[in-house]
Coordinates of C-alpha atoms in Angstrom, one line a residue:
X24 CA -12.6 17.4 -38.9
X25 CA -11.9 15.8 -35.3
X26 CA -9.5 12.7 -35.6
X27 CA -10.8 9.4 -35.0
X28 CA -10.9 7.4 -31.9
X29 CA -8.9 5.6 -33.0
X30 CA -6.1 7.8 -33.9
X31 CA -5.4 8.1 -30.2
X32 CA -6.7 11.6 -29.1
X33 CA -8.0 10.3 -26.0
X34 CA -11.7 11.2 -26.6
X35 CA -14.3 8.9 -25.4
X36 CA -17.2 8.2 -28.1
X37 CA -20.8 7.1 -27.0
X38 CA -20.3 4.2 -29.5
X39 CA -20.1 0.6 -27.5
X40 CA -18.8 -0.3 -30.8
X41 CA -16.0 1.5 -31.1
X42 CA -13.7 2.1 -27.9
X43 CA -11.3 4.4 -26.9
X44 CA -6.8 3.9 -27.3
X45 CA -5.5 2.7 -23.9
X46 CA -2.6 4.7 -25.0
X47 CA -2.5 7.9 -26.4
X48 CA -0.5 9.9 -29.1
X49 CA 0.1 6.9 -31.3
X50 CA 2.6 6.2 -28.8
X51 CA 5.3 3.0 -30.5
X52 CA 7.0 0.5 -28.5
X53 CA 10.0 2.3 -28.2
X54 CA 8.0 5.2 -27.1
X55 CA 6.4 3.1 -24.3
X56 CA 10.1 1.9 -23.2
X57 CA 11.2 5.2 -23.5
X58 CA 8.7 7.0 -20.9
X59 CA 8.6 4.0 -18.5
X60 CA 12.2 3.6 -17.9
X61 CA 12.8 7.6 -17.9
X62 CA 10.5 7.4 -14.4
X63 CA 13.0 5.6 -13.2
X64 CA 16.6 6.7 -14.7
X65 CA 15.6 10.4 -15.4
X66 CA 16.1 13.4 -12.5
X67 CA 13.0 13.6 -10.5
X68 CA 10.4 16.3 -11.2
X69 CA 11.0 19.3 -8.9
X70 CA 8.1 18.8 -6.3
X71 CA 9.4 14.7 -5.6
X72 CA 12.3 15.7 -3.2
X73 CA 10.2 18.2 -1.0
X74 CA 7.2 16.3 -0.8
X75 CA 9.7 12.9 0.2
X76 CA 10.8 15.3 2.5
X77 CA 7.5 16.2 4.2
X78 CA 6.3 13.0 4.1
X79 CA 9.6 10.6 5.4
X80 CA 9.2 14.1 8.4
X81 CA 6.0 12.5 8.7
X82 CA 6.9 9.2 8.8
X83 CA 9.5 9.8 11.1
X84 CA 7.4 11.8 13.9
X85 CA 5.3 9.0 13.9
X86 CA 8.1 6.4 14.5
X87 CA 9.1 8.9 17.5
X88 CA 5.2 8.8 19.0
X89 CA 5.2 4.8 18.3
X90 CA 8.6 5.0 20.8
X91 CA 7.4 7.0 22.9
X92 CA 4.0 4.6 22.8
X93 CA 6.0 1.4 23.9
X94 CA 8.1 3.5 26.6
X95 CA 5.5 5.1 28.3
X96 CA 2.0 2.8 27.5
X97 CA -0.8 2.0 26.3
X98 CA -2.5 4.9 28.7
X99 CA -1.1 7.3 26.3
X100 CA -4.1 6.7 24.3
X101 CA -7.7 8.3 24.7
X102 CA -8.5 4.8 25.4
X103 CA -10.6 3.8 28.2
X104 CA -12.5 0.6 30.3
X105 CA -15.4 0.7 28.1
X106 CA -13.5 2.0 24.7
X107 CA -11.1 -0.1 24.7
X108 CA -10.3 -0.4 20.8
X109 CA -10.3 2.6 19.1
X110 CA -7.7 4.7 16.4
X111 CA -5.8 1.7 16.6
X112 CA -7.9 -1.4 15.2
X113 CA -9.9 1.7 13.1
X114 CA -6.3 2.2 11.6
X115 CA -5.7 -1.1 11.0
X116 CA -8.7 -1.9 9.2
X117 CA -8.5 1.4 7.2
X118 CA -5.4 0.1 6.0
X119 CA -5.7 -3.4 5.1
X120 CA -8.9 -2.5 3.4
X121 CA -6.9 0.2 1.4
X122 CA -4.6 -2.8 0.2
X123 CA -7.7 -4.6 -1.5
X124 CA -7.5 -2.4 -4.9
X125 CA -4.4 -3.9 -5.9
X126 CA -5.2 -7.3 -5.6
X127 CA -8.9 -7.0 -7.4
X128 CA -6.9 -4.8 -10.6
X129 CA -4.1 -7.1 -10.9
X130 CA -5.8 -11.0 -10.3
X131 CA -9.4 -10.5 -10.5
X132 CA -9.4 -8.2 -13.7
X133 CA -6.2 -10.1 -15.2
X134 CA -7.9 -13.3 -14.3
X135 CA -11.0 -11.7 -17.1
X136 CA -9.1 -10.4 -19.5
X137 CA -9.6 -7.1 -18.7
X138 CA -7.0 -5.1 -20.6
X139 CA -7.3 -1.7 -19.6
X140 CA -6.0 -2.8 -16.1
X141 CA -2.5 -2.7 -17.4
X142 CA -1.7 1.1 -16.8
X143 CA -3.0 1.1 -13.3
X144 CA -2.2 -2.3 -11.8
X145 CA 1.5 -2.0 -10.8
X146 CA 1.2 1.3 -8.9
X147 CA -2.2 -0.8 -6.9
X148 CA -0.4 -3.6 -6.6
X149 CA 2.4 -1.0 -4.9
X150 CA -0.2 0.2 -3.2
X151 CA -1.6 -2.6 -1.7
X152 CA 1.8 -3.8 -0.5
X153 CA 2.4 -0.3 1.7
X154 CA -0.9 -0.8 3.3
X155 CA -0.1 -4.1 4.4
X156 CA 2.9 -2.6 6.1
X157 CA 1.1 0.3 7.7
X158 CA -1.8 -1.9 8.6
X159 CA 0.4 -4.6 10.0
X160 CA 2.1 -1.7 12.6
X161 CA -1.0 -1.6 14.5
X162 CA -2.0 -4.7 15.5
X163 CA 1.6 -4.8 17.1
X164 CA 1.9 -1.8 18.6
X165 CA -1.3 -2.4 20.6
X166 CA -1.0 -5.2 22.3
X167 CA 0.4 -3.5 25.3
X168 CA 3.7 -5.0 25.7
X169 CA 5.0 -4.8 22.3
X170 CA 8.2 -6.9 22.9
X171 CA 5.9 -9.6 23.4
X172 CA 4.5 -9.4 19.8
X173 CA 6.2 -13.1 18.6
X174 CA 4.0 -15.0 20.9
X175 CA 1.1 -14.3 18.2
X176 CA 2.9 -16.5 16.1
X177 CA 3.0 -20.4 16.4
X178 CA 6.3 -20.4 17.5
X179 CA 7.6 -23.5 19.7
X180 CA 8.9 -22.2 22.9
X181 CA 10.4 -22.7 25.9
X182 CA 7.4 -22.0 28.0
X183 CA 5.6 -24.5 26.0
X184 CA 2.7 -22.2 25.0
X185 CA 0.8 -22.3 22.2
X186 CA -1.5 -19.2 20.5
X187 CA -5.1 -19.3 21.1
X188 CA -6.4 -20.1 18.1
X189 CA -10.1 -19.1 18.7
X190 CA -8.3 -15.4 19.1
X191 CA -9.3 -12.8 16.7
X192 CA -5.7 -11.2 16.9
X193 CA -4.4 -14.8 15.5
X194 CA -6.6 -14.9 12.4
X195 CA -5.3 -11.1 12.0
X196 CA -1.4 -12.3 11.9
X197 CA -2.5 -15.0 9.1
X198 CA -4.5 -12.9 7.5
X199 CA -2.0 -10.0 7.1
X200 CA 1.3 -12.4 6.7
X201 CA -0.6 -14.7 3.8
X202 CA -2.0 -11.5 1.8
X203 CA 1.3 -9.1 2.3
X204 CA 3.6 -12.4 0.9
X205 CA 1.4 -13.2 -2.0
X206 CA 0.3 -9.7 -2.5
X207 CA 4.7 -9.1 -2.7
X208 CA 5.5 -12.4 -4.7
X209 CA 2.9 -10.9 -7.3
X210 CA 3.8 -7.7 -7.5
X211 CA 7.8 -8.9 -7.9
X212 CA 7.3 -11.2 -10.6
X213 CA 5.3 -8.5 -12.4
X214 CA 8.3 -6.4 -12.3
X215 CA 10.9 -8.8 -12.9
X216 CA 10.8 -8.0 -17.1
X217 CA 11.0 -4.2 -16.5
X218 CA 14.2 -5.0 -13.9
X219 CA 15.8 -6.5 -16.7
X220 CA 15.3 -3.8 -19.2
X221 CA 16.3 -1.1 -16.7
X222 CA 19.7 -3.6 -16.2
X223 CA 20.1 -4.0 -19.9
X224 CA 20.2 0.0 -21.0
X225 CA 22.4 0.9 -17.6
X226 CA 24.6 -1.7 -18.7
X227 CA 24.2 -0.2 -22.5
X228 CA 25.0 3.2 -21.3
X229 CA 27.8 2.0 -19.3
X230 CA 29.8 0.4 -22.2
X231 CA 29.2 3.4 -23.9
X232 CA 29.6 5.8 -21.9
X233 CA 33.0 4.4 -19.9
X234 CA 34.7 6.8 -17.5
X235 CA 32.4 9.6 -18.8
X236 CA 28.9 8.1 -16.9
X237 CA 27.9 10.0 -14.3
X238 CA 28.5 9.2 -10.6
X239 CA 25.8 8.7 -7.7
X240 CA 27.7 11.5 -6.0
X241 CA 31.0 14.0 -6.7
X242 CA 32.1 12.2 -3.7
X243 CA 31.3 8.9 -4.4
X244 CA 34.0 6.8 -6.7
X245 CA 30.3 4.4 -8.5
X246 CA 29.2 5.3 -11.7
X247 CA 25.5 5.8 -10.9
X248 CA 24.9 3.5 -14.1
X249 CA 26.9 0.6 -12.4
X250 CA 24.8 0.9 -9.4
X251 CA 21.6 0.5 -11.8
X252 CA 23.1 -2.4 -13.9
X253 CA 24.6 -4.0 -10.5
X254 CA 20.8 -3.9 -8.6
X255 CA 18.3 -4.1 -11.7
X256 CA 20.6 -7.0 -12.3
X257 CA 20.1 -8.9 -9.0
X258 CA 16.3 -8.1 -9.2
X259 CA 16.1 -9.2 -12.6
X260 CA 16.8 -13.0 -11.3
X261 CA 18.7 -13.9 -14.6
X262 CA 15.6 -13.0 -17.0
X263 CA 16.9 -13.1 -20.9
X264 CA 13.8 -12.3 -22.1
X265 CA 13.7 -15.8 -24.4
X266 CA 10.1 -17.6 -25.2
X267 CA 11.1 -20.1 -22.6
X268 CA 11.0 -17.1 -19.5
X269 CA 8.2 -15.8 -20.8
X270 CA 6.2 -19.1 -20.7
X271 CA 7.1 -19.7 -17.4
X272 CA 6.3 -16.2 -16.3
X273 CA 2.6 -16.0 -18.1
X274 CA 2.4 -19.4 -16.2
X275 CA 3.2 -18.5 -13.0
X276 CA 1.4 -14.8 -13.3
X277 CA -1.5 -16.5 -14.4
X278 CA -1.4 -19.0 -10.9
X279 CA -0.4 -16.4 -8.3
X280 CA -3.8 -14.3 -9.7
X281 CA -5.4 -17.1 -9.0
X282 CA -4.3 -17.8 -5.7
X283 CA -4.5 -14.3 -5.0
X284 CA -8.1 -13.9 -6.1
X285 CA -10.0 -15.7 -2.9
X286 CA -7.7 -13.8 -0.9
X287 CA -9.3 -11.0 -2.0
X288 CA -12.7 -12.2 -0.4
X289 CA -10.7 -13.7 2.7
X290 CA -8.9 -12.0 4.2
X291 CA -11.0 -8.7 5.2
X292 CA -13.9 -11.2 6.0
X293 CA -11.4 -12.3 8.1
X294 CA -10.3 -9.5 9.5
X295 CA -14.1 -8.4 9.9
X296 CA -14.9 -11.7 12.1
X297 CA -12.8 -9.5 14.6
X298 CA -16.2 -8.1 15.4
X299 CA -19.0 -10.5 14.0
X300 CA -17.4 -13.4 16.3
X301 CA -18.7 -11.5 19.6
X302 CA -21.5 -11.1 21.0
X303 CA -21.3 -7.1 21.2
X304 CA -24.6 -5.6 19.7
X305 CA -23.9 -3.8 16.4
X306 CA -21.2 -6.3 15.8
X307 CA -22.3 -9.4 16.1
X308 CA -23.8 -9.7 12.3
X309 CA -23.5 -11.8 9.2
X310 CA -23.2 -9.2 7.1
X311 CA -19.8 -8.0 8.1
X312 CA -17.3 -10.6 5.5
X313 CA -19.6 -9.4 2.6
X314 CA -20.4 -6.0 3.7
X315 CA -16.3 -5.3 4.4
X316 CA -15.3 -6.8 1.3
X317 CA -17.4 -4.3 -0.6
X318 CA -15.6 -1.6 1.4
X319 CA -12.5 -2.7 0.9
X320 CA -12.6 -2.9 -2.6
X321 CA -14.5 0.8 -2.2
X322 CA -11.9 2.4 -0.4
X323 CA -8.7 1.2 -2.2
X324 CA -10.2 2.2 -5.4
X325 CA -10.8 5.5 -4.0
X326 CA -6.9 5.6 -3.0
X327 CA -5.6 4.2 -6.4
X328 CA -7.3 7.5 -8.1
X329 CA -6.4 9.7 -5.0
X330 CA -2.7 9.2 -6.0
X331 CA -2.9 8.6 -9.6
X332 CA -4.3 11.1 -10.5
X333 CA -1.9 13.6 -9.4
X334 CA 0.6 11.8 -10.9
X335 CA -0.5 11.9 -14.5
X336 CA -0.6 15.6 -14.3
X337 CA 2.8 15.8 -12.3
X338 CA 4.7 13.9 -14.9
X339 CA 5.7 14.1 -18.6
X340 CA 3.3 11.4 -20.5
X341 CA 2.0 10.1 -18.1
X342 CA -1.3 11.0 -19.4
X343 CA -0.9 8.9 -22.4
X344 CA -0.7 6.0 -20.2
X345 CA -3.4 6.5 -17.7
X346 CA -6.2 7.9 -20.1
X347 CA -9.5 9.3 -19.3
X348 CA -10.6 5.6 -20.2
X349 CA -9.3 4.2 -17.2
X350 CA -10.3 7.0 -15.0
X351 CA -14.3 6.5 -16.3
X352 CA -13.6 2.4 -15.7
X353 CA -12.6 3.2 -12.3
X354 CA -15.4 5.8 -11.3
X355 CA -18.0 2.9 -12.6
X356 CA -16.5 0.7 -9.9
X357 CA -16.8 3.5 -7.4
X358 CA -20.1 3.7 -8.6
X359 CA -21.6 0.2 -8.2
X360 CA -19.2 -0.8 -5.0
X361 CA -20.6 2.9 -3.5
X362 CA -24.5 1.2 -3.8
X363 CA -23.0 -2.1 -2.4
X364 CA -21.5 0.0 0.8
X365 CA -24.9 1.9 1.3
X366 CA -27.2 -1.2 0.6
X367 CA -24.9 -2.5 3.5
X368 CA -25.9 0.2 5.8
X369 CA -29.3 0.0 5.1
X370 CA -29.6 -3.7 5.6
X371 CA -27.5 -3.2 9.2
X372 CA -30.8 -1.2 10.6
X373 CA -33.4 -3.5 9.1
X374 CA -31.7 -6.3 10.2
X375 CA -31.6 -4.7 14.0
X376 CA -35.5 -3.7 13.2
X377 CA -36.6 -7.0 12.0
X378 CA -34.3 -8.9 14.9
X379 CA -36.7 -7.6 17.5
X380 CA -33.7 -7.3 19.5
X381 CA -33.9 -3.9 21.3
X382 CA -30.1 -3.2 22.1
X383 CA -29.5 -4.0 18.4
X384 CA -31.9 -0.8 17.7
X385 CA -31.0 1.1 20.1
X386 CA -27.0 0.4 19.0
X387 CA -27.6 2.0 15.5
X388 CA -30.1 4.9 16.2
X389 CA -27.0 6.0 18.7
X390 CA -25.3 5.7 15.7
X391 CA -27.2 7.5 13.4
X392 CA -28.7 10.1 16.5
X393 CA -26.4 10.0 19.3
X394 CA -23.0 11.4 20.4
X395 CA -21.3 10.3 17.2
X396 CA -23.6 11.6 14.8
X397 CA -21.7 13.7 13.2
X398 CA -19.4 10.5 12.3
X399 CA -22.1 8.8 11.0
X400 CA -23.5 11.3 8.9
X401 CA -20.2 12.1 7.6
X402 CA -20.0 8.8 6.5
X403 CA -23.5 8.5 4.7
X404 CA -22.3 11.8 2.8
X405 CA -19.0 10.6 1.6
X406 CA -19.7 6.8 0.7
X407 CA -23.0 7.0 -0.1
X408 CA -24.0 10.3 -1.7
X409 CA -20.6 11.5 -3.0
X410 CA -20.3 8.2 -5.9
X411 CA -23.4 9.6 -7.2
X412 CA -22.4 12.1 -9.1
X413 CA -20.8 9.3 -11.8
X414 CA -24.1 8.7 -13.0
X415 CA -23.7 11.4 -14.9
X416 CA -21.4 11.0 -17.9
X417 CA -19.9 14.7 -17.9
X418 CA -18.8 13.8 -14.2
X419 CA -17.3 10.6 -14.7
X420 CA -15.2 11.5 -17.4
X421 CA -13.9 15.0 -15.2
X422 CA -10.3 14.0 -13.7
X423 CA -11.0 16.8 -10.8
X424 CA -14.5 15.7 -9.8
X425 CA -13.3 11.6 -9.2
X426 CA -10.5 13.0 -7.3
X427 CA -12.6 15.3 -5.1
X428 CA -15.1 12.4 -4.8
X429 CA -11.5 9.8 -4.3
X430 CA -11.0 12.0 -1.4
X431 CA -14.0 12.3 -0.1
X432 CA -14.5 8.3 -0.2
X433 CA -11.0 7.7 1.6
X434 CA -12.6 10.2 4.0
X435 CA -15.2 8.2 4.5
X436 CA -14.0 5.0 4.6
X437 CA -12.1 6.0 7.8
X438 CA -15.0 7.3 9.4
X439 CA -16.6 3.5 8.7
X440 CA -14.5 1.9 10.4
X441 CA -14.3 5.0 13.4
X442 CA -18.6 4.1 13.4
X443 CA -18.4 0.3 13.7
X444 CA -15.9 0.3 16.3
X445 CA -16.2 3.4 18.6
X446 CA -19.9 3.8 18.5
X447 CA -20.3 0.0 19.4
X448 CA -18.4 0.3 22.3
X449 CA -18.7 3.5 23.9
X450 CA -22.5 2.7 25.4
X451 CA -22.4 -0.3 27.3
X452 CA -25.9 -1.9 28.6
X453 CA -26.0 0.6 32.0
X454 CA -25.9 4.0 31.8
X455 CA -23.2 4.1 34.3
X456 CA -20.6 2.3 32.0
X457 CA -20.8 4.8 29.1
X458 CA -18.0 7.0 28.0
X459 CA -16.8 8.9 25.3
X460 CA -13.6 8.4 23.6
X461 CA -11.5 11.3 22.9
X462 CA -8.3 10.9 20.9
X463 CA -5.0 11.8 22.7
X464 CA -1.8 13.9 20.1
X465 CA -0.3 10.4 20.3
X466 CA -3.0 9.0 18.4
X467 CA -3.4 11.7 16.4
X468 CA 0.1 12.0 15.1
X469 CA 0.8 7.6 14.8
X470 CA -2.2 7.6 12.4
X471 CA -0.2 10.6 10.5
X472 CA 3.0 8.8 10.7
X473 CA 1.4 5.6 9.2
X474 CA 0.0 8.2 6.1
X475 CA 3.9 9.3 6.1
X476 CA 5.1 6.0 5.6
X477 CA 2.4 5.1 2.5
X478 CA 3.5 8.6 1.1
X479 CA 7.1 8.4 1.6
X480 CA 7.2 4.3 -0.3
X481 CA 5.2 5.3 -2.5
X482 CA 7.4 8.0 -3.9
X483 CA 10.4 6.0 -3.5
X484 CA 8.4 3.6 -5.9
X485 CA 7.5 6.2 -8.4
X486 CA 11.7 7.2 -8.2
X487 CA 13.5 4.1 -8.4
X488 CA 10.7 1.1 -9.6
X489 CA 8.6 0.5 -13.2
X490 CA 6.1 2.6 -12.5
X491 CA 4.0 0.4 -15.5
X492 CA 4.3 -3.6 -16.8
X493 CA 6.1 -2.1 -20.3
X494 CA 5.0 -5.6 -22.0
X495 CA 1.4 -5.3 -21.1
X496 CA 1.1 -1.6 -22.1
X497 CA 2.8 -2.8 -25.5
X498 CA 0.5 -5.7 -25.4
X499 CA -3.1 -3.5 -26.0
X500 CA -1.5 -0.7 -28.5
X501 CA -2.9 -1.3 -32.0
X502 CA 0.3 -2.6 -33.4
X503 CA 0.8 -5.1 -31.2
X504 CA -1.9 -7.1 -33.2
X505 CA -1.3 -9.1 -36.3
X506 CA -4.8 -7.7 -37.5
X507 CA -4.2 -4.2 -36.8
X508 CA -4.8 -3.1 -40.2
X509 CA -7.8 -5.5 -41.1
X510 CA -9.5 -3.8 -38.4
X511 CA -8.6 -0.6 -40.0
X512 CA -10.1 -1.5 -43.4
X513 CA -13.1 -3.1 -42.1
X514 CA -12.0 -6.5 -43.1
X515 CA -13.5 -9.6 -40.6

């Protein structure tokens, strides 16, 4: 006879009565402390140093093109007089829009009492604060004369000038600086609890261990369990784990989610008025806050089961934690934010149609029919047609096929942003001013070097950081309620 549901075997039932274990294998609390702190004081799996490797080589190539950018010039670029924003602001918002998944798992869905956010939500919110960083490179790096970059900010200066407030770029260096600081404070505090245990066994091992702990290096005169009491320690902030810590932290959790909630809604509409605040046909709609919002939360979905998905198959247990549960959650929200994106699209050409305005049409049949088709269509095929496949339950619940469509959608959400801003520019209103934009190796190879730089934090975070909020996970086994066994016997 199969074993129940709820024994923890990870099935899914067809039952909306009886749901699947958040954590499998009848895992106990000292399991859960166990595999969660072993992430982070255990060797690395054999692939994690070659793959840091390849992608810090990344990382660092780009850093090298980004010189050789502010040497040289802008003009290294494919850009030109009538494609003047290009890789660079289609980077950007690829990036901040990546950051969004984070934000909507750990405020939004903590916010509703969502439990099943708990195995996924620290590695978003991780997530979502390397994006910020990679997004926030960009709008930097072209301006032109990078060492000029502090004048965005309302600095007082000698020169007694002040930024234009009605600029675009402006609403882009709040929007980044509010999000990546609230976005950080969040995903600290979350952590703070897990710094403490990680300080409390090094400091365990320590005393037990004495002279006999290991060393960071046969060179190195620090026990490597020093090092880990010494910084867990200094992260941890003091925390004792007593009722009166953990009031104040549910406290303050529970008003940084809330605070960080409209920013989910802000700050791409913000970044999206980059466009709908011009006059530019193809830009200049009010669909953009809503229609990039949907995105957003679209793509960084697609980039939270892009690299966690690998992961639970990489390392030991990690499948217990991140069940097929989560995975089916996730694929729904593909699912319905997928509809949202192509309802967008849809309404983008009705909109131009019912406008009367003729450059409007003639903006998104070049779109869908011009030069850039291929760009467009590639698109429609990965963030419209791809999500479909989750409305079938077989495909939902299949770990390869939402990580083929994850990649497709991340895909595709680059090529959105490539439509809205390339396509909108590179056909002025006479034939005379149109020109194609070609990418240069420099742009090429910054855009890699940005991926380099996610890849290469993010496996640094999977080495050395909680990887999972151990009290939360704890928090939704079946133990952890007082009426565990009534449930069991049927009992209300």
């Amino acid at each position: 006879m199969p074993p129940a549901p709820g024994t923890g075997d990870g099935s899914l039932v067809d039952d909306p009565a009886v749901r699947a274990p958040l954590v499998l294998n009848n895992r106990s609390f000292h399991d859960i402390t166990e595999i969660v702190c072993g992430y982070a004081e255990n060797k690395p799996p054999r692939w994690w140093l070659p793959a840091f490797l390849f992608a810090s080589s990344l990382a660092g190539f780009g850093g090298l093109m980004i010189l050789y950018l502010v040497i040289t010039g802008i003009g290294t670029w494919g850009l030109n007089n009538q494609v003047d924003w290009a890789w660079d602001i289609t980077n950007f918002v690829f990036w901040i829009g990546i950051g969004h998944a984070g934000t909507l798992i750990s405020a939004i869905l903590c916010l509703f009492k969502q439990k099943w956010r708990t195995a996924v939500n620290r590695a978003a919110e991780a997530m979502t604060i390397f994006a910020v960083i990679c997004a926030a490179t960009f709008p930097g790096i072209h301006i032109g004369r990078q060492w000029m970059a502090w004048f965005l900010a309302p600095l007082p200066n000698a020169n007694g000038i002040w930024p234009n407030f009605k600029s675009p770029l402006l609403w882009d260096v709040f929007a980044i600086s509010t999000y990546g600081t609230v976005s950080f404070l969040f995903w600290y505090m979350g952590m703070i609890p897990d710094f403490a245990t990680l300080r409390d066994r090094a400091d365990r091992r320590l005393r037990q261990l004495g002279d006999s702990a290991a060393r960071i290096a046969p060179f190195v005169p620090i026990r490597t369990d020093k090092a880990r009491a010494v910084i867990y320690g200094l992260l941890a902030v003091g925390w004792r784990f007593s009722s009166r810590h953990w009031h104040r932290y549910e406290a303050a959790y529970l008003v940084l989610a809330g605070i960080s909630t409209p920013l989910v809604l802000s700050v791409h509409s913000i970044v999206s008025m980059d466009f709908a605040t011009s006059i530019l046909p193809g830009w200049h709609t009010t669909i953009f806050p809503p229609y990039f919002v949907a995105g957003a939360i679209f793509g960084g979905f697609a980039m939270v089961l892009l690299l966690l998905i690998p992961c639970r198959v990489l390392y030991a247990h990690m499948k217990d934690l991140i069940t097929l549960r989560h995975l089916e959650n996730m694929a729904k929200i593909l699912l319905v934010t997928g509809m949202m994106v192509g309802f967008a699209y849809s309404m983008e050409f009705f909109i131009a149609w019912f406008g009367g305005n003729a450059f409007e049409v003639d903006v998104f049949l070049n779109r869908a029919f011009g030069p850039y088709w291929w760009a467009y269509w590639t698109m429609i095929s990965c963030n419209v047609i791809s999500p479909q496949v989750f409305w079938i339950k077989a495909m939902r619940r299949s770990p390869l096929v939402i990580f083929i469509v994850s990649f497709f959608i991340t895909i595709g959400m680059w090529f959105e942003r490539f439509v809205i801003i390339v396509s909108s520019l590179h056909r002025a209103f006479l034939p005379g001013e149109w020109h194609m934009f070609h990418p240069t190796f420099v742009d090429i190879m910054i855009f890699v070097g940005s991926c380099g730089i996610f890849l290469t934090l993010f496996l640094l975070f999977l080495r050395f950081l909680p990887v999972f909020p151990i009290a939360e996970i704890k928090a939704v086994l079946p133990q952890a309620s007082p009426h565990a066994d009534d449930h069991k016997k049927g009992a209300h």
